[in-house]
PDB file of C-alpha atoms in Angstrom:
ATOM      1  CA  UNK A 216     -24.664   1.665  -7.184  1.00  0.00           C
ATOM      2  CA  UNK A 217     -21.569   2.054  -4.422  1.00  0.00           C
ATOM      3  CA  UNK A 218     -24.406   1.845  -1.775  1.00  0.00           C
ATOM      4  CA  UNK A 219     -26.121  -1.293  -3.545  1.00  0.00           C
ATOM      5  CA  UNK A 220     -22.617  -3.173  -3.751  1.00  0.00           C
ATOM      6  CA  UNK A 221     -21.870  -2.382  -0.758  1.00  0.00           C
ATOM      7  CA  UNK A 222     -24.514  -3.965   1.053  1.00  0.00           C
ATOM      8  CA  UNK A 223     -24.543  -7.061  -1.080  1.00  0.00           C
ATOM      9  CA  UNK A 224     -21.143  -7.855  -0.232  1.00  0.00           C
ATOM     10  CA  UNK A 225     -21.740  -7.056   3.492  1.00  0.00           C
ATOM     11  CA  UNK A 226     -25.048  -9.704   3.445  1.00  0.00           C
ATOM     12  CA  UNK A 227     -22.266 -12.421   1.818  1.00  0.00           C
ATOM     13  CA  UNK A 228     -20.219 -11.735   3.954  1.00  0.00           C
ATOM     14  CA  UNK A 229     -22.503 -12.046   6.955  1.00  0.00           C
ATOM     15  CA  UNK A 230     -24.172 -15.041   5.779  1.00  0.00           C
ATOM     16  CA  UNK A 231     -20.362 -16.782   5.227  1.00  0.00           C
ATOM     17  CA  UNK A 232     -19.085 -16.240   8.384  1.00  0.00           C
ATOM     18  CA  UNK A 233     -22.005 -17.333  10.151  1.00  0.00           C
ATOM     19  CA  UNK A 234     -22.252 -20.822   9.147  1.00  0.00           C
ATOM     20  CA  UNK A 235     -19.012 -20.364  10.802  1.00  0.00           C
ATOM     21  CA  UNK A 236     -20.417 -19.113  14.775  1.00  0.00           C
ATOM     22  CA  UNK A 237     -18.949 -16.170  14.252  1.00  0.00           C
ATOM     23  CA  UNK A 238     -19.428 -12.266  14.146  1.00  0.00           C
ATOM     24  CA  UNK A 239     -18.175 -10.473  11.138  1.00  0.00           C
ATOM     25  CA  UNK A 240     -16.112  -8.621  14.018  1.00  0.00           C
ATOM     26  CA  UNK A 241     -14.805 -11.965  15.068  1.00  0.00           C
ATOM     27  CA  UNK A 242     -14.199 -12.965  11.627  1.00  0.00           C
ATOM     28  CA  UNK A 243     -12.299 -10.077  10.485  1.00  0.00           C
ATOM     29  CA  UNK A 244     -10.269  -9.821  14.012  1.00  0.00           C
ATOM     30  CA  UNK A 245      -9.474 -13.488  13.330  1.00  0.00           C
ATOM     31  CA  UNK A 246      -8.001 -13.384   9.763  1.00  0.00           C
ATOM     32  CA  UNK A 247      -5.980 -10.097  10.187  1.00  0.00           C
ATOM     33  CA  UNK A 248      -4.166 -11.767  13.461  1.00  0.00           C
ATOM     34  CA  UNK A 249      -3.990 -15.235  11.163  1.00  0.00           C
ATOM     35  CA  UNK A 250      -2.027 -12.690   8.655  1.00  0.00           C
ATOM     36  CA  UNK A 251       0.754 -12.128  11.030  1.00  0.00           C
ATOM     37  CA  UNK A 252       3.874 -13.487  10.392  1.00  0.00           C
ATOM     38  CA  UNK A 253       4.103 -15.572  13.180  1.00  0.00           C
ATOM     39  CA  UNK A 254       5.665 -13.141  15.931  1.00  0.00           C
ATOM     40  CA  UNK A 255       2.267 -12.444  17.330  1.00  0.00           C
ATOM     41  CA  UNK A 256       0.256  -9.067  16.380  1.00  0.00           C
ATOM     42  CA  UNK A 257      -0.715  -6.511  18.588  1.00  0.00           C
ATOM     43  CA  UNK A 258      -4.005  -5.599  19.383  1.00  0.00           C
ATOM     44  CA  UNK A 259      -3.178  -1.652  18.754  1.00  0.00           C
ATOM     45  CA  UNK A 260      -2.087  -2.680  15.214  1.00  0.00           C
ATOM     46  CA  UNK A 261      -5.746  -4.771  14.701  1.00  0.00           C
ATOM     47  CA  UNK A 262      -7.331  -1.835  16.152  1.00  0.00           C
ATOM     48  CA  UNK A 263      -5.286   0.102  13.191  1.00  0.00           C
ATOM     49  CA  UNK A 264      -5.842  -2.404  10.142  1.00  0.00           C
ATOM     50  CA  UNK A 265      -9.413  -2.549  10.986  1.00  0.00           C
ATOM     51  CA  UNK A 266     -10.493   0.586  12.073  1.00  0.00           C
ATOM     52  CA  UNK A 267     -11.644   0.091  15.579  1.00  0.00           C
ATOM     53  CA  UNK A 268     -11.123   1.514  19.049  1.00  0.00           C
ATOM     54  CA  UNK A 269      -8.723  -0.871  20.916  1.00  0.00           C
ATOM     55  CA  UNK A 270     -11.674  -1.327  23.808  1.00  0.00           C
ATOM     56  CA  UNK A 271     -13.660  -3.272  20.891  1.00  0.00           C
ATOM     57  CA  UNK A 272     -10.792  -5.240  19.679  1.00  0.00           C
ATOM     58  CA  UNK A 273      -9.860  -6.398  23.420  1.00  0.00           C
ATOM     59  CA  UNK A 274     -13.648  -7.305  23.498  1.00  0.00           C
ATOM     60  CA  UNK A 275     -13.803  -9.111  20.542  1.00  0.00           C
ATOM     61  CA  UNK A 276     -10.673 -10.607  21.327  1.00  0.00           C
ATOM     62  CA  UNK A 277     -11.743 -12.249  24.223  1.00  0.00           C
ATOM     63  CA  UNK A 278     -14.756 -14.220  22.582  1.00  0.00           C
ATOM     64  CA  UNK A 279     -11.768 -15.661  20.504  1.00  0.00           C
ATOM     65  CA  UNK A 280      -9.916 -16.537  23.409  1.00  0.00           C
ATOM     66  CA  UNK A 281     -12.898 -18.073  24.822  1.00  0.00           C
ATOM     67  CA  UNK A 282     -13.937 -20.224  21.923  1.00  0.00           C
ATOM     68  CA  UNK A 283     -10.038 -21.599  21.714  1.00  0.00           C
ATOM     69  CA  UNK A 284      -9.154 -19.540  18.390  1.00  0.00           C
ATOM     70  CA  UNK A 285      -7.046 -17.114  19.657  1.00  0.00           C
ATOM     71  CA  UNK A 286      -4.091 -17.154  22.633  1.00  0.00           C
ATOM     72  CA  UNK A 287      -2.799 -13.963  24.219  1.00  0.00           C
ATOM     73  CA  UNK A 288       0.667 -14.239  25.174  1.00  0.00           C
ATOM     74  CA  UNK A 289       3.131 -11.589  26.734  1.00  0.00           C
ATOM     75  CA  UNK A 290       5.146  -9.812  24.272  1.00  0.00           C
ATOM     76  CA  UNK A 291       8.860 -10.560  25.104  1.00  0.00           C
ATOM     77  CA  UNK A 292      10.167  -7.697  23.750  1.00  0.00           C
ATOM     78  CA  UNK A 293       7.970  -5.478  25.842  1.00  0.00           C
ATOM     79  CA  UNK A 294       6.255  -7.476  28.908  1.00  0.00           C
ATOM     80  CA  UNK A 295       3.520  -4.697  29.407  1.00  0.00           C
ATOM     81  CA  UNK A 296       2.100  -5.498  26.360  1.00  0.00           C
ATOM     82  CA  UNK A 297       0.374  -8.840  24.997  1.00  0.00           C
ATOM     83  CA  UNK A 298       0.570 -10.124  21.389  1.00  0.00           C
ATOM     84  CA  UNK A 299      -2.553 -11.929  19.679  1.00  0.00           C
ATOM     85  CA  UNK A 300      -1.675 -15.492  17.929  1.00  0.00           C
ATOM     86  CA  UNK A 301      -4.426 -18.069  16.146  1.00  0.00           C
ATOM     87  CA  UNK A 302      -4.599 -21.140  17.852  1.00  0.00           C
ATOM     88  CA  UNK A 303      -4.547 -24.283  15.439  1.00  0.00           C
ATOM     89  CA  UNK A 304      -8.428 -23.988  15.577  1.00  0.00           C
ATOM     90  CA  UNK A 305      -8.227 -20.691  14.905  1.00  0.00           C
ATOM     91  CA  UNK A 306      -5.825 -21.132  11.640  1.00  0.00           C
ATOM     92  CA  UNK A 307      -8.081 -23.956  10.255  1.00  0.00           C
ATOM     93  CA  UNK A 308     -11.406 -22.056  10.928  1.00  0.00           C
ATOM     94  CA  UNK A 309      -9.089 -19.331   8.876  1.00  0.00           C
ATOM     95  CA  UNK A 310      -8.448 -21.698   6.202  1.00  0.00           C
ATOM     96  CA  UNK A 311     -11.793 -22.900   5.934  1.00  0.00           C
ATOM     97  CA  UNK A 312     -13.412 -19.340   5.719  1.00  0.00           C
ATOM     98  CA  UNK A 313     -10.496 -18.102   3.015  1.00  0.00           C
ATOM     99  CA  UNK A 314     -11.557 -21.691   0.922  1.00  0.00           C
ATOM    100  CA  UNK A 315     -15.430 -20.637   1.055  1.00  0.00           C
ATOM    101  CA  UNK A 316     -14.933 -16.902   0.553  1.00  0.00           C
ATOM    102  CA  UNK A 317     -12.682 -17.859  -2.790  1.00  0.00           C
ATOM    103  CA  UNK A 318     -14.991 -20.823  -3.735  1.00  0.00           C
ATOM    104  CA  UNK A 319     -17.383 -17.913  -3.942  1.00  0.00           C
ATOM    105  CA  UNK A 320     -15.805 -15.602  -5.627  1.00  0.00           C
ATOM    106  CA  UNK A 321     -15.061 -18.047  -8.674  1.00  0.00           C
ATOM    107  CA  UNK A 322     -18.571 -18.872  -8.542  1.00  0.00           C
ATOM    108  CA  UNK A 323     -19.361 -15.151  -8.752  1.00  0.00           C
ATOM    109  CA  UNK A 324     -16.919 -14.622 -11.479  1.00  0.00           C
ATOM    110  CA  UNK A 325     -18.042 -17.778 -13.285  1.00  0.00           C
ATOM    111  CA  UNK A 326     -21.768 -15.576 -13.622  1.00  0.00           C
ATOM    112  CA  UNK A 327     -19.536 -12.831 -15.966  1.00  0.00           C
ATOM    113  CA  UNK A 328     -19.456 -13.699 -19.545  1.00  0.00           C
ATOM    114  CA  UNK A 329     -15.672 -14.702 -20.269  1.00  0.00           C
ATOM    115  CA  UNK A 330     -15.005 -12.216 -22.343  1.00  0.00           C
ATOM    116  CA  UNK A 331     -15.563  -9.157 -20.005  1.00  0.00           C
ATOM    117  CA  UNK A 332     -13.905 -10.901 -16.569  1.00  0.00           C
ATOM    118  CA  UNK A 333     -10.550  -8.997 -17.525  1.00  0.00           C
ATOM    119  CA  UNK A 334     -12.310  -5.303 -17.607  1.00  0.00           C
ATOM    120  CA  UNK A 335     -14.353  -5.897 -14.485  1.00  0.00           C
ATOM    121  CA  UNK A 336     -11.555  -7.255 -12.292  1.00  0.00           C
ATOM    122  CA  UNK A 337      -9.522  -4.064 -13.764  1.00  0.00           C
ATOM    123  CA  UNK A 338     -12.530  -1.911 -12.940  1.00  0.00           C
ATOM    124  CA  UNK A 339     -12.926  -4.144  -9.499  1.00  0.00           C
ATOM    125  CA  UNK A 340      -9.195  -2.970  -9.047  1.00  0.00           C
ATOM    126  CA  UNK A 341      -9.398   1.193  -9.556  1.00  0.00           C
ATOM    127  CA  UNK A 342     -12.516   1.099  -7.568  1.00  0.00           C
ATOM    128  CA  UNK A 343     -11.212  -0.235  -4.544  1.00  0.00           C
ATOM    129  CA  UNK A 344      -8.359   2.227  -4.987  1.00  0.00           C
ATOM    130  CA  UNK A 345     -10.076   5.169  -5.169  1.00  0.00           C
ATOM    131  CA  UNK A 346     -12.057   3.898  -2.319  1.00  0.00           C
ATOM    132  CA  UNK A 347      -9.079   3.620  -0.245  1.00  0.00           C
ATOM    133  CA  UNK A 348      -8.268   7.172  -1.253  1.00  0.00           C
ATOM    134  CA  UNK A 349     -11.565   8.547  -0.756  1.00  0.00           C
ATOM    135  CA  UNK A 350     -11.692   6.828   2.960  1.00  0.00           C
ATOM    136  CA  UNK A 351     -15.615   8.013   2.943  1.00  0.00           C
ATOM    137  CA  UNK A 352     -17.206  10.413   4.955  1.00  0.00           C
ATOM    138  CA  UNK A 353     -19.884  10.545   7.445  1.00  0.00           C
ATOM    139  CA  UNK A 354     -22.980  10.052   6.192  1.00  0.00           C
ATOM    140  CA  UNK A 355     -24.889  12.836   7.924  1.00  0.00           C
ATOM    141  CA  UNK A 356     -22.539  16.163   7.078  1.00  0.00           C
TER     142      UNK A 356
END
């Protein structure tokens, strides 16, 4: 059932984010650095939140930069090192994707009968602890 859900919400996702010209790579690069607080992020953390080597966030990165949604600018606390920031393209792509993806998820809730919405976001809640605890395996051992 995991395996089913999983690849549900990976097809949504895909299909949202590409009415957008974007990976999902691009997509999820995009909102983590559009999370920041304003002081910039740092690729090594993106590479951290998200899982990925830094070569593939630099990559993906770049496609930002080139499509004017993201600016890399030299950290001024540490020159050697640059910081990631949305451009004001890049926040209102941001906001646009966030409206859709919660559009969608009331829509999705709107499906459950009223009366059970409580238990399954509870449920929704525990699982995606336990997934964060579990942190998976590889599929082959």
């Amino acid at each position: 059932m995991l395996a089913e859900l999983s690849r549900v919400t990976q097809l949504v996702e895909k299909s949202e984010v590409g009415c957008c010209g974007l990976t999902l790579a691009q997509c999820h690069l995009l909102l983590v650095v559009a999370q920041g607080e304003g002081g910039g992020t740092a690729p090594s953390d993106v590479a951290t939140t998200l899982g990925l080597d830094l070569s593939t966030v630099s990559r993906v990165a770049d496609g930002l930069v080139r499509q004017n949604l993201l600016v890399r600018e030299v950290d001024p606390a540490d020159r050697r090192r640059n910081l990631l920031f949305p451009t004001a393209a890049g926040k209102e792509l941001v906001r646009f994707i966030n409206q859709g993806m919660n559009t969608y998820a009331r829509t999705v809730l709107e499906q459950i009968p009223a009366d059970k919405r409580f238990a399954v976001l509870e449920s929704l809640y525990l699982l995606i602890a336990a997934l964060r605890k579990a942190k998976g395996g590889c599929c082959c051992e």
